[in-house]
Short mmCIF file of C-alpha atoms in Angstrom, two decimals:
data_model
loop_
_atom_site.label_atom_id
_atom_site.label_comp_id
_atom_site.label_asym_id
_atom_site.label_seq_id
_atom_site.Cartn_x
_atom_site.Cartn_y
_atom_site.Cartn_z
CA MET A 23 0.18 0.14 0.07
CA ALA A 24 1.00 3.68 -0.25
CA ASN A 25 3.03 5.23 2.39
CA PRO A 26 3.95 8.83 2.75
CA GLY A 27 6.92 8.74 0.72
CA GLY A 28 5.41 7.80 -2.66
CA SER A 29 6.50 4.29 -2.34
CA PHE A 30 4.60 0.91 -2.98
CA SER A 31 4.26 -2.53 -1.62
CA PHE A 32 2.69 -5.14 -3.99
CA ASP A 33 2.81 -8.67 -5.14
CA ILE A 34 2.75 -8.36 -9.64
CA VAL A 35 1.93 -11.80 -10.55
CA VAL A 36 2.79 -11.73 -14.41
CA PHE A 37 1.25 -14.50 -16.78
CA GLY A 38 3.07 -14.73 -19.78
CA ALA A 39 6.35 -13.71 -18.25
CA THR A 40 8.15 -15.19 -20.72
CA GLY A 41 7.15 -13.07 -23.43
CA ASP A 42 7.81 -10.54 -25.55
CA LEU A 43 5.46 -7.86 -23.84
CA SER A 44 6.96 -8.83 -20.86
CA LEU A 45 10.91 -8.47 -21.47
CA ARG A 46 10.58 -5.93 -23.82
CA LYS A 47 7.69 -3.47 -21.64
CA LEU A 48 6.99 -4.74 -18.37
CA LEU A 49 10.28 -5.59 -16.28
CA PRO A 50 11.66 -2.55 -17.71
CA ALA A 51 8.99 -0.50 -16.37
CA LEU A 52 9.12 -2.24 -12.83
CA PHE A 53 12.95 -1.75 -12.95
CA LEU A 54 12.54 2.09 -13.27
CA ARG A 55 10.29 2.02 -11.29
CA ASP A 56 12.42 0.41 -8.33
CA ALA A 57 15.42 3.04 -9.11
CA ALA A 58 12.64 5.89 -8.60
CA GLY A 59 12.05 4.38 -5.66
CA GLN A 60 8.17 3.45 -5.93
CA LEU A 61 8.84 -0.11 -4.74
CA GLU A 62 8.78 -0.73 -1.08
CA PRO A 63 11.37 -3.26 -0.21
CA ASP A 64 9.01 -6.41 0.40
CA ALA A 65 7.49 -5.89 -3.31
CA ARG A 66 7.59 -9.10 -4.82
CA ILE A 67 7.80 -9.85 -9.19
CA LEU A 68 6.92 -13.75 -9.65
CA GLY A 69 7.37 -14.55 -13.42
CA ALA A 70 4.23 -17.46 -14.14
CA ALA A 71 4.71 -19.32 -17.74
CA ARG A 72 4.42 -22.29 -18.74
CA GLN A 73 7.79 -23.94 -19.45
CA PRO A 74 9.86 -25.45 -16.70
CA LEU A 75 12.76 -22.45 -15.62
CA PRO A 76 15.18 -22.63 -13.06
CA GLN A 77 14.80 -19.23 -10.79
CA ALA A 78 18.61 -18.33 -11.90
CA GLU A 79 17.99 -19.04 -15.81
CA PHE A 80 14.72 -16.16 -15.50
CA ARG A 81 16.81 -13.87 -13.44
CA ALA A 82 19.40 -14.43 -16.51
CA LEU A 83 16.26 -13.77 -18.90
CA ALA A 84 15.56 -10.56 -17.09
CA ALA A 85 18.77 -9.22 -16.76
CA GLN A 86 19.10 -9.71 -20.66
CA ALA A 87 15.62 -7.94 -21.51
CA LEU A 88 17.06 -4.98 -19.62
CA ASP A 89 19.94 -4.77 -21.38
CA ARG A 90 18.34 -4.94 -24.31
CA HIS A 91 15.52 -2.63 -23.64
CA LEU A 92 16.29 -0.07 -20.74
CA PRO A 93 17.09 3.24 -22.08
CA ALA A 94 20.44 4.27 -22.30
CA GLY A 95 22.36 4.64 -19.35
CA ALA A 96 19.60 3.27 -17.17
CA PHE A 97 20.52 0.44 -15.77
CA ASP A 98 22.24 0.91 -12.41
CA LYS A 99 23.86 -2.05 -10.79
CA ASP A 100 22.74 -1.17 -7.28
CA VAL A 101 19.60 -1.02 -8.63
CA TRP A 102 19.57 -4.54 -10.50
CA ALA A 103 20.60 -5.82 -7.35
CA ARG A 104 17.72 -5.25 -5.60
CA PHE A 105 15.64 -5.86 -8.35
CA GLU A 106 16.76 -8.92 -8.99
CA ALA A 107 16.18 -10.50 -5.65
CA ARG A 108 12.51 -9.28 -5.90
CA LEU A 109 12.06 -12.01 -9.29
CA GLU A 110 10.73 -15.13 -8.72
CA TYR A 111 9.34 -17.71 -11.59
CA LEU A 112 6.61 -20.14 -11.43
CA ALA A 113 5.99 -22.57 -14.15
CA LEU A 114 2.98 -22.63 -14.00
CA ASP A 115 -0.16 -23.98 -16.71
CA VAL A 116 -3.50 -21.50 -17.17
CA GLU A 117 -5.47 -24.54 -17.18
CA HIS A 118 -3.99 -26.88 -14.74
CA PRO A 119 -5.86 -26.18 -11.12
CA GLU A 120 -2.83 -27.68 -8.68
CA ASP A 121 -0.12 -24.68 -10.63
CA TYR A 122 -3.15 -22.10 -8.75
CA ALA A 123 -2.54 -24.07 -5.59
CA LYS A 124 1.24 -23.57 -5.98
CA LEU A 125 0.47 -20.05 -7.05
CA ALA A 126 -1.30 -19.75 -3.57
CA LYS A 127 1.37 -20.79 -1.50
CA TRP A 128 3.89 -17.99 -2.56
CA LEU A 129 1.25 -15.23 -2.32
CA ARG A 130 0.52 -13.10 1.11
CA LEU A 131 -2.93 -13.61 1.12
CA ASP A 132 -4.07 -11.40 4.46
CA CYS A 133 -4.67 -7.91 2.00
CA GLY A 134 -1.63 -6.38 4.21
CA GLN A 135 -0.87 -5.42 0.44
CA VAL A 136 -2.07 -4.90 -3.26
CA THR A 137 -2.14 -8.04 -5.68
CA VAL A 138 -2.05 -7.68 -9.16
CA TYR A 139 -2.31 -10.65 -11.69
CA TYR A 140 -1.29 -8.98 -15.45
CA LEU A 141 -2.48 -11.02 -17.79
CA ALA A 142 0.23 -11.16 -20.55
CA VAL A 143 -1.06 -13.37 -22.56
CA ALA A 144 -3.50 -14.34 -25.55
CA PRO A 145 -7.04 -13.27 -25.12
CA ARG A 146 -8.57 -16.43 -25.20
CA PHE A 147 -6.92 -17.32 -21.73
CA PHE A 148 -8.33 -14.11 -19.81
CA GLY A 149 -11.50 -16.25 -18.94
CA PRO A 150 -9.23 -19.40 -17.93
CA ILE A 151 -7.09 -18.14 -15.85
CA CYS A 152 -9.96 -15.64 -13.72
CA ARG A 153 -11.64 -18.84 -13.43
CA GLN A 154 -9.01 -20.59 -12.13
CA LEU A 155 -7.89 -17.97 -9.72
CA GLY A 156 -11.28 -17.59 -8.68
CA ALA A 157 -11.75 -21.02 -7.55
CA ALA A 158 -8.55 -21.24 -5.91
CA GLY A 159 -9.71 -18.41 -3.66
CA LEU A 160 -7.21 -15.67 -5.26
CA ASN A 161 -10.18 -13.10 -6.60
CA LEU A 162 -9.03 -10.97 -2.94
CA PRO A 163 -10.71 -7.63 -2.51
CA CYS A 164 -7.27 -6.78 -2.78
CA ALA A 165 -6.38 -8.07 -6.10
CA ARG A 166 -6.41 -6.12 -9.38
CA VAL A 167 -6.44 -7.85 -12.47
CA VAL A 168 -5.02 -6.16 -15.62
CA LEU A 169 -5.58 -7.02 -19.84
CA GLU A 170 -3.95 -6.18 -22.09
CA LYS A 171 -6.32 -5.95 -25.61
CA PRO A 172 -6.95 -6.64 -27.85
CA ILE A 173 -9.98 -7.60 -25.42
CA GLY A 174 -11.92 -9.67 -28.40
CA LYS A 175 -11.98 -9.72 -32.22
CA ASP A 176 -15.64 -8.51 -31.94
CA SER A 177 -18.63 -7.58 -30.12
CA ALA A 178 -19.82 -10.92 -28.95
CA SER A 179 -15.72 -12.35 -28.12
CA ALA A 180 -15.58 -8.96 -26.16
CA LYS A 181 -18.22 -9.38 -24.31
CA ALA A 182 -17.27 -12.99 -24.04
CA ILE A 183 -14.07 -12.44 -22.22
CA ASN A 184 -16.19 -9.30 -20.19
CA ASP A 185 -18.38 -11.51 -18.95
CA ALA A 186 -16.04 -14.32 -17.78
CA VAL A 187 -13.70 -12.07 -15.73
CA GLY A 188 -16.43 -9.99 -14.51
CA ALA A 189 -18.06 -13.31 -12.67
CA VAL A 190 -14.93 -13.61 -10.80
CA PHE A 191 -13.38 -9.78 -10.44
CA PRO A 192 -16.04 -6.99 -10.14
CA GLU A 193 -15.53 -4.27 -12.73
CA GLU A 194 -13.51 -1.54 -9.88
CA GLN A 195 -10.91 -4.54 -10.12
CA VAL A 196 -10.58 -5.13 -13.88
CA PHE A 197 -7.65 -2.30 -15.36
CA ARG A 198 -7.79 -2.79 -19.23
CA ILE A 199 -4.66 -1.36 -20.19
CA ASP A 200 -4.07 0.82 -23.28
CA HIS A 201 -0.54 2.20 -23.57
CA TYR A 202 -1.50 4.94 -25.46
CA LEU A 203 -3.57 6.43 -22.57
CA GLY A 204 -0.19 6.50 -20.59
CA LYS A 205 1.60 8.44 -22.54
CA GLU A 206 2.47 12.20 -21.41
CA THR A 207 1.03 13.85 -23.94
CA VAL A 208 -2.31 12.07 -23.86
CA GLN A 209 -2.52 13.62 -20.67
CA ASN A 210 -1.72 16.46 -21.53
CA LEU A 211 -5.14 16.66 -23.99
CA MET A 212 -6.72 16.73 -20.40
CA ALA A 213 -4.84 19.87 -19.13
CA LEU A 214 -4.37 21.60 -22.57
CA ARG A 215 -8.47 20.99 -22.91
CA PHE A 216 -9.68 22.17 -19.09
CA ALA A 217 -7.17 23.54 -17.23
CA ASN A 218 -6.98 26.60 -20.16
CA SER A 219 -9.31 29.58 -21.19
CA LEU A 220 -7.79 29.85 -23.96
CA PHE A 221 -8.69 26.46 -25.88
CA GLU A 222 -12.02 24.98 -24.61
CA PRO A 223 -14.45 28.45 -26.20
CA ILE A 224 -13.34 27.88 -29.04
CA TRP A 225 -13.09 23.90 -28.95
CA HIS A 226 -16.04 23.46 -31.39
CA ARG A 227 -17.69 23.38 -34.56
CA GLY A 228 -17.22 26.40 -35.20
CA VAL A 229 -14.23 27.33 -35.09
CA ILE A 230 -12.58 24.24 -36.17
CA ASP A 231 -12.62 22.84 -39.52
CA HIS A 232 -11.73 18.87 -39.11
CA VAL A 233 -9.17 16.70 -36.55
CA GLN A 234 -6.61 14.38 -37.81
CA MET A 235 -4.99 11.84 -36.00
CA THR A 236 -2.27 9.77 -36.63
CA VAL A 237 -0.54 6.65 -36.19
CA ALA A 238 2.42 6.18 -38.17
CA GLU A 239 4.88 2.88 -37.65
CA ASN A 240 7.49 2.21 -40.12
CA ILE A 241 8.03 -1.36 -38.85
CA GLY A 242 6.82 -4.14 -40.18
CA VAL A 243 4.49 -6.83 -38.17
CA GLU A 244 8.22 -8.30 -37.17
CA LYS A 245 7.42 -11.20 -34.69
CA ARG A 246 3.40 -10.72 -34.29
CA GLY A 247 2.87 -12.36 -37.74
CA GLY A 248 0.50 -14.84 -36.34
CA TYR A 249 -1.65 -12.16 -34.01
CA TYR A 250 -1.68 -9.96 -36.82
CA ASP A 251 -2.65 -11.25 -39.85
CA GLN A 252 -6.19 -12.55 -37.52
CA SER A 253 -6.63 -8.90 -36.82
CA GLY A 254 -5.21 -6.59 -39.35
CA ALA A 255 -4.85 -2.58 -38.31
CA LEU A 256 -9.07 -1.85 -37.80
CA ARG A 257 -8.68 -4.09 -35.22
CA ASP A 258 -5.22 -3.46 -34.09
CA MET A 259 -5.08 0.29 -33.52
CA VAL A 260 -8.54 2.01 -34.37
CA GLN A 261 -10.72 0.20 -32.23
CA ASN A 262 -8.46 1.03 -28.92
CA HIS A 263 -5.44 3.23 -29.90
CA LEU A 264 -7.41 5.85 -32.22
CA LEU A 265 -11.13 5.84 -30.81
CA GLN A 266 -9.28 6.29 -27.16
CA LEU A 267 -7.69 9.54 -28.59
CA LEU A 268 -10.27 10.24 -30.66
CA CYS A 269 -12.56 10.04 -27.23
CA LEU A 270 -10.49 12.98 -25.25
CA VAL A 271 -10.26 15.06 -27.93
CA ALA A 272 -13.73 14.96 -28.54
CA MET A 273 -15.51 14.44 -24.90
CA GLU A 274 -17.28 17.02 -22.81
CA PRO A 275 -15.91 18.44 -19.55
CA PRO A 276 -16.96 15.55 -17.25
CA VAL A 277 -18.18 17.18 -14.03
CA ALA A 278 -14.80 16.16 -11.80
CA PHE A 279 -11.52 14.79 -12.54
CA GLU A 280 -12.69 11.49 -11.45
CA ALA A 281 -12.04 7.89 -13.39
CA ASP A 282 -15.92 7.61 -13.99
CA ALA A 283 -16.97 11.08 -14.81
CA VAL A 284 -14.29 11.19 -16.94
CA ARG A 285 -14.91 7.20 -18.91
CA ASP A 286 -19.06 8.57 -18.98
CA GLU A 287 -18.04 11.79 -21.27
CA LYS A 288 -15.78 8.97 -23.24
CA LEU A 289 -18.39 6.71 -23.89
CA LYS A 290 -20.68 9.57 -25.02
CA VAL A 291 -18.61 9.99 -27.59
CA LEU A 292 -18.53 6.48 -29.15
CA GLN A 293 -22.19 6.00 -28.77
CA ALA A 294 -22.66 9.59 -30.65
CA LEU A 295 -20.16 8.34 -33.64
CA HIS A 296 -21.92 8.04 -36.73
CA ARG A 297 -22.47 4.36 -37.89
CA ILE A 298 -20.22 3.69 -41.33
CA GLY A 299 -22.35 0.47 -42.78
CA GLU A 300 -21.98 -1.51 -46.03
CA ARG A 301 -22.85 1.85 -48.37
CA ASP A 302 -20.37 4.24 -46.65
CA VAL A 303 -17.28 1.84 -46.51
CA ALA A 304 -16.32 2.78 -49.80
CA ILE A 305 -16.39 6.15 -49.02
CA LYS A 306 -15.53 6.84 -45.53
CA THR A 307 -12.62 4.04 -44.90
CA VAL A 308 -9.43 3.01 -47.30
CA ARG A 309 -7.72 -0.09 -46.02
CA GLY A 310 -4.24 -1.42 -47.59
CA GLN A 311 -1.55 -3.40 -47.17
CA TYR A 312 2.21 -2.94 -47.69
CA SER A 313 3.88 -4.41 -51.03
CA ALA A 314 8.15 -4.59 -50.91
CA GLY A 315 9.50 -1.37 -51.17
CA ALA A 316 12.15 0.80 -48.86
CA VAL A 317 12.50 2.26 -45.06
CA ASN A 318 15.23 4.15 -43.92
CA GLY A 319 17.35 3.89 -46.83
CA GLY A 320 17.05 -0.28 -46.42
CA ALA A 321 15.36 -2.96 -48.78
CA VAL A 322 12.16 -4.67 -47.35
CA PRO A 323 9.86 -7.76 -47.98
CA GLY A 324 5.72 -6.43 -48.24
CA TYR A 325 3.51 -8.16 -45.55
CA ALA A 326 2.54 -11.16 -47.63
CA GLU A 327 6.39 -12.11 -48.14
CA GLU A 328 6.39 -11.56 -44.11
CA VAL A 329 3.77 -13.36 -42.93
CA GLU A 330 4.30 -16.19 -45.65
CA ARG A 331 0.84 -16.27 -46.90
CA PRO A 332 0.53 -14.49 -50.67
CA GLU A 333 -2.76 -14.85 -50.32
CA THR A 334 -3.52 -12.98 -47.84
CA SER A 335 -6.08 -10.09 -47.77
CA THR A 336 -5.48 -8.59 -43.96
CA GLU A 337 -5.15 -4.80 -44.16
CA THR A 338 -1.64 -3.00 -42.99
CA PHE A 339 -3.00 0.57 -43.79
CA VAL A 340 -6.42 2.19 -43.39
CA VAL A 341 -8.30 5.27 -43.20
CA VAL A 342 -11.25 6.18 -41.51
CA LYS A 343 -13.54 9.04 -41.67
CA ALA A 344 -15.28 9.25 -38.23
CA GLU A 345 -18.41 11.59 -37.53
CA ILE A 346 -19.81 12.71 -34.02
CA GLU A 347 -23.63 13.68 -33.90
CA ASN A 348 -23.57 15.62 -31.44
CA TRP A 349 -23.84 19.61 -31.17
CA ARG A 350 -20.62 19.99 -30.69
CA TRP A 351 -18.98 18.62 -33.56
CA ALA A 352 -21.47 18.15 -36.31
CA GLY A 353 -19.90 18.22 -39.63
CA VAL A 354 -16.65 18.20 -38.14
CA PRO A 355 -14.69 15.16 -39.24
CA PHE A 356 -11.84 13.01 -38.04
CA TYR A 357 -9.30 11.52 -39.89
CA LEU A 358 -8.29 8.52 -38.35
CA ARG A 359 -5.09 6.90 -39.87
CA THR A 360 -2.80 4.31 -39.41
CA GLY A 361 -0.45 2.03 -41.14
CA LYS A 362 2.74 -0.07 -41.02
CA ARG A 363 6.01 0.41 -42.96
CA LEU A 364 5.47 4.03 -43.46
CA PRO A 365 7.88 6.50 -44.00
CA GLN A 366 8.28 7.36 -40.28
CA ARG A 367 7.46 6.37 -36.86
CA ARG A 368 5.12 9.45 -35.99
CA SER A 369 2.21 9.52 -33.53
CA GLU A 370 0.19 13.17 -33.64
CA ILE A 371 -3.18 14.83 -33.10
CA VAL A 372 -3.76 17.66 -35.85
CA ILE A 373 -6.67 19.93 -34.78
CA GLN A 374 -7.08 22.38 -38.12
CA PHE A 375 -9.01 25.93 -37.54
CA ARG A 376 -11.01 27.22 -39.68
CA PRO A 377 -9.28 30.22 -41.63
CA VAL A 378 -10.03 33.50 -41.33
CA PRO A 379 -13.14 34.55 -42.23
CA HIS A 380 -12.13 38.02 -43.89
CA LEU A 381 -8.33 38.76 -45.45
CA ILE A 382 -7.68 42.17 -44.86
CA PHE A 383 -3.84 41.70 -46.16
CA PRO A 384 -3.84 43.04 -50.21
CA GLY A 385 -2.20 40.20 -52.28
CA ALA A 386 -1.30 37.88 -48.79
CA SER A 387 -4.23 35.14 -49.53
CA ARG A 388 -1.96 32.40 -51.17
CA ASP A 389 0.49 33.05 -48.06
CA VAL A 390 -1.89 33.05 -45.18
CA VAL A 391 -2.75 29.57 -43.73
CA ALA A 392 -4.76 28.88 -40.67
CA ASN A 393 -4.30 28.28 -37.65
CA ARG A 394 -3.64 24.54 -36.37
CA LEU A 395 -2.66 22.89 -32.91
CA VAL A 396 0.04 19.79 -33.76
CA ILE A 397 -0.25 17.32 -30.38
CA ARG A 398 2.74 15.13 -30.74
CA LEU A 399 2.46 11.95 -29.31
CA GLN A 400 5.87 10.32 -30.83
CA PRO A 401 8.73 10.68 -30.78
CA ASP A 402 9.52 14.07 -29.24
CA GLU A 403 6.66 14.51 -27.23
CA GLY A 404 5.35 18.03 -27.57
CA ILE A 405 2.60 20.70 -28.69
CA SER A 406 2.93 23.64 -31.54
CA LEU A 407 0.70 26.42 -32.40
CA HIS A 408 0.91 26.94 -36.09
CA MET A 409 0.10 31.12 -36.30
CA MET A 410 0.21 33.62 -39.09
CA ALA A 411 3.10 36.08 -38.44
CA LYS A 412 5.07 38.99 -40.48
CA VAL A 413 8.66 37.76 -41.48
CA PRO A 414 11.15 40.27 -40.17
CA GLY A 415 12.78 43.57 -42.46
CA PRO A 416 11.31 46.40 -44.24
CA GLY A 417 9.95 46.22 -48.00
CA GLY A 418 6.42 45.71 -47.68
CA LEU A 419 4.01 43.40 -45.37
CA ARG A 420 5.14 39.47 -46.06
CA LEU A 421 3.57 36.70 -44.05
CA ARG A 422 4.16 33.57 -42.97
CA GLN A 423 3.12 30.54 -40.46
CA ALA A 424 5.50 30.11 -37.59
CA PRO A 425 5.04 27.73 -34.64
CA LEU A 426 4.83 28.36 -31.20
CA ASN A 427 6.38 25.03 -29.70
CA LEU A 428 6.01 22.64 -26.60
CA SER A 429 9.20 20.52 -26.29
CA PHE A 430 7.86 18.07 -23.33
CA ALA A 431 11.83 16.94 -23.71
CA GLU A 432 13.33 20.98 -23.32
CA THR A 433 10.89 22.33 -21.46
CA PHE A 434 10.39 19.63 -18.52
CA GLN A 435 14.24 18.15 -18.57
CA ASP A 436 13.35 15.05 -16.32
CA ARG A 437 12.87 11.60 -17.73
CA GLN A 438 9.31 11.35 -18.73
CA PRO A 439 8.63 7.81 -17.43
CA ASP A 440 7.59 5.51 -19.98
CA ALA A 441 3.43 5.07 -20.61
CA TYR A 442 4.26 1.55 -19.15
CA GLU A 443 5.73 2.78 -15.97
CA ARG A 444 2.84 4.93 -15.23
CA LEU A 445 -0.14 2.41 -15.91
CA LEU A 446 1.56 -0.25 -14.31
CA MET A 447 1.29 2.30 -10.68
CA ASP A 448 -1.90 3.38 -11.27
CA VAL A 449 -3.04 -0.11 -10.67
CA VAL A 450 -1.28 -0.83 -7.90
CA ARG A 451 -2.63 2.55 -6.47
CA GLY A 452 -6.38 1.20 -7.76
CA ASN A 453 -6.58 4.58 -9.81
CA PRO A 454 -8.41 3.56 -13.54
CA MET A 455 -8.53 6.94 -14.88
CA LEU A 456 -6.25 5.88 -17.47
CA PHE A 457 -8.31 2.41 -18.30
CA MET A 458 -11.04 1.55 -20.08
CA ARG A 459 -14.40 0.40 -18.74
CA ARG A 460 -15.82 -2.69 -20.12
CA ASP A 461 -19.02 -0.34 -21.65
CA GLU A 462 -16.33 1.66 -23.57
CA VAL A 463 -14.60 -1.61 -24.97
CA GLU A 464 -18.11 -2.58 -26.07
CA ALA A 465 -18.94 0.52 -27.46
CA ALA A 466 -15.81 0.73 -29.36
CA TRP A 467 -16.66 -3.11 -31.29
CA HIS A 468 -19.98 -1.53 -31.92
CA TRP A 469 -19.26 1.28 -34.15
CA VAL A 470 -16.04 -1.10 -36.04
CA GLU A 471 -18.52 -3.94 -36.43
CA PRO A 472 -19.95 -2.64 -39.24
CA ILE A 473 -17.14 -1.88 -41.14
CA LEU A 474 -15.97 -4.57 -41.01
CA ALA A 475 -18.73 -6.00 -42.53
CA GLY A 476 -19.07 -3.70 -45.40
CA TRP A 477 -15.62 -4.51 -46.11
CA ASP A 478 -16.29 -8.38 -46.31
CA ALA A 479 -19.97 -7.65 -48.13
CA GLN A 480 -17.67 -5.44 -50.69
CA GLY A 481 -15.15 -7.99 -52.04
CA ASP A 482 -12.51 -6.20 -51.87
CA ALA A 483 -8.59 -6.40 -51.15
CA PRO A 484 -6.53 -4.08 -49.74
CA LYS A 485 -4.95 -1.54 -51.98
CA HIS A 486 -1.18 -1.83 -52.37
CA TYR A 487 0.68 0.71 -51.28
CA THR A 488 4.68 0.41 -51.40
CA ALA A 489 6.64 -0.02 -48.22
CA GLY A 490 7.81 3.56 -47.37
CA SER A 491 5.38 6.03 -48.38
CA TRP A 492 2.00 6.90 -46.74
CA GLY A 493 0.12 4.40 -48.08
CA PRO A 494 -2.38 4.10 -51.07
CA SER A 495 -3.25 6.59 -53.21
CA ALA A 496 -7.20 6.51 -52.24
CA ALA A 497 -5.89 7.35 -49.19
CA ILE A 498 -4.77 11.26 -50.22
CA GLY A 499 -7.95 11.01 -52.65
CA LEU A 500 -9.88 9.78 -49.42
CA ILE A 501 -9.48 13.58 -47.80
CA GLU A 502 -8.99 15.65 -50.80
CA ARG A 503 -12.38 14.97 -51.88
CA ASP A 504 -13.35 17.51 -49.07
CA GLY A 505 -10.51 20.16 -50.01
CA ARG A 506 -8.27 19.05 -47.29
CA THR A 507 -4.83 17.36 -47.24
CA TRP A 508 -2.88 14.98 -44.87
CA HIS A 509 -1.18 16.99 -42.00
CA GLU A 510 2.60 15.70 -44.03
CA ASP A 511 1.40 18.06 -47.60
CA MET A 512 1.69 20.51 -45.32
CA ARG A 513 5.09 21.07 -43.51
#
């Protein structure tokens, strides 16, 4: 539990402890929180996975993961000595009740500290693990269970998972994690909107022309080909990450900065989204699949080659024109775009304001560009407000767009915690603000499903785009039909 110094005593059990998520994100995040002094001396970390593994071998695996994935210069031998002592390992088959009896012997069951069950496993195991935890009496009031996305592959499977987990753990003990919500800039959306008198009065259809949200990756599917080929970009990125960002941009001010007040407003946005059915998918969506090309100066194969399925029709790129049917946002399109093997890794939100209603500067019509607010989520987290300014010097009035730039790295010079660092500590604190509630997850699926059904009904294959480009030309056509352009074209 928390003490006045801000450190925490807890037991965390990581199911799937030898997997990619655990080694790449969870263990480094916990190490960095230990280095920051946020773990009490008796806090413990138990890795659980199917294969038998000696304690020393698991600790060596953790050390290799830290060496590979910690920021440069973050590894400290003294912290490692302390952290290593926290690490233990249990060979556990999620289907075997006797293995949960072994887990019960390891856990401290007096609720003197928080117990966290982190399910870093495939979603099909969420229900079985929770059932076994309940049968073993390990669903204590001080326990919390963390579910990684995706929560299902459609509405029916999401409901089934939520029902299975909810039969064992009440909603307040369930933390559905979306690491995008732990990013510093994403949280600053709340501060930007509701702690400044400048923006909220103009945050509506009368002043904002449209909103662009881009999550671009320059990598391919890497080791996730098996999962990704059953999922695709719409399920993998739009249903969770991009819709959560849309909710934070579009929601009404909550009555208080409290978890359910915030999540109530996010749910209203999801419920107000215009459904895109079979008749609309051709004009309001584009899906693509990358073919061989070059990224960062190196040749890369096409998606079908990477997953070794020449006939695959899985999309690696998607654009959706989303519309919110309420008074604040009627007529303001939200262009959601995500893809793999794009020219650069970049996640950003662009709030494009309307042009000035009347231009008083003669001969400057070509130079005056409407203001826009750019919120950079990664890399180089920050916020830029692009405004018109006079170019210094004599010879008449010349105008040019210039940014007012807030760089988090320059302004707040301390290292910014990774999203998983923050979210893991929020689980321990019992703060669900940055986690998805059950009704949010299911509402997001209700919006995404008609798009998937429309694509299936049309039977069109994804449009190919060359790796290293910004997606198929149809993505440019979709926004340019509305007289707009993508942000990278405005740089």
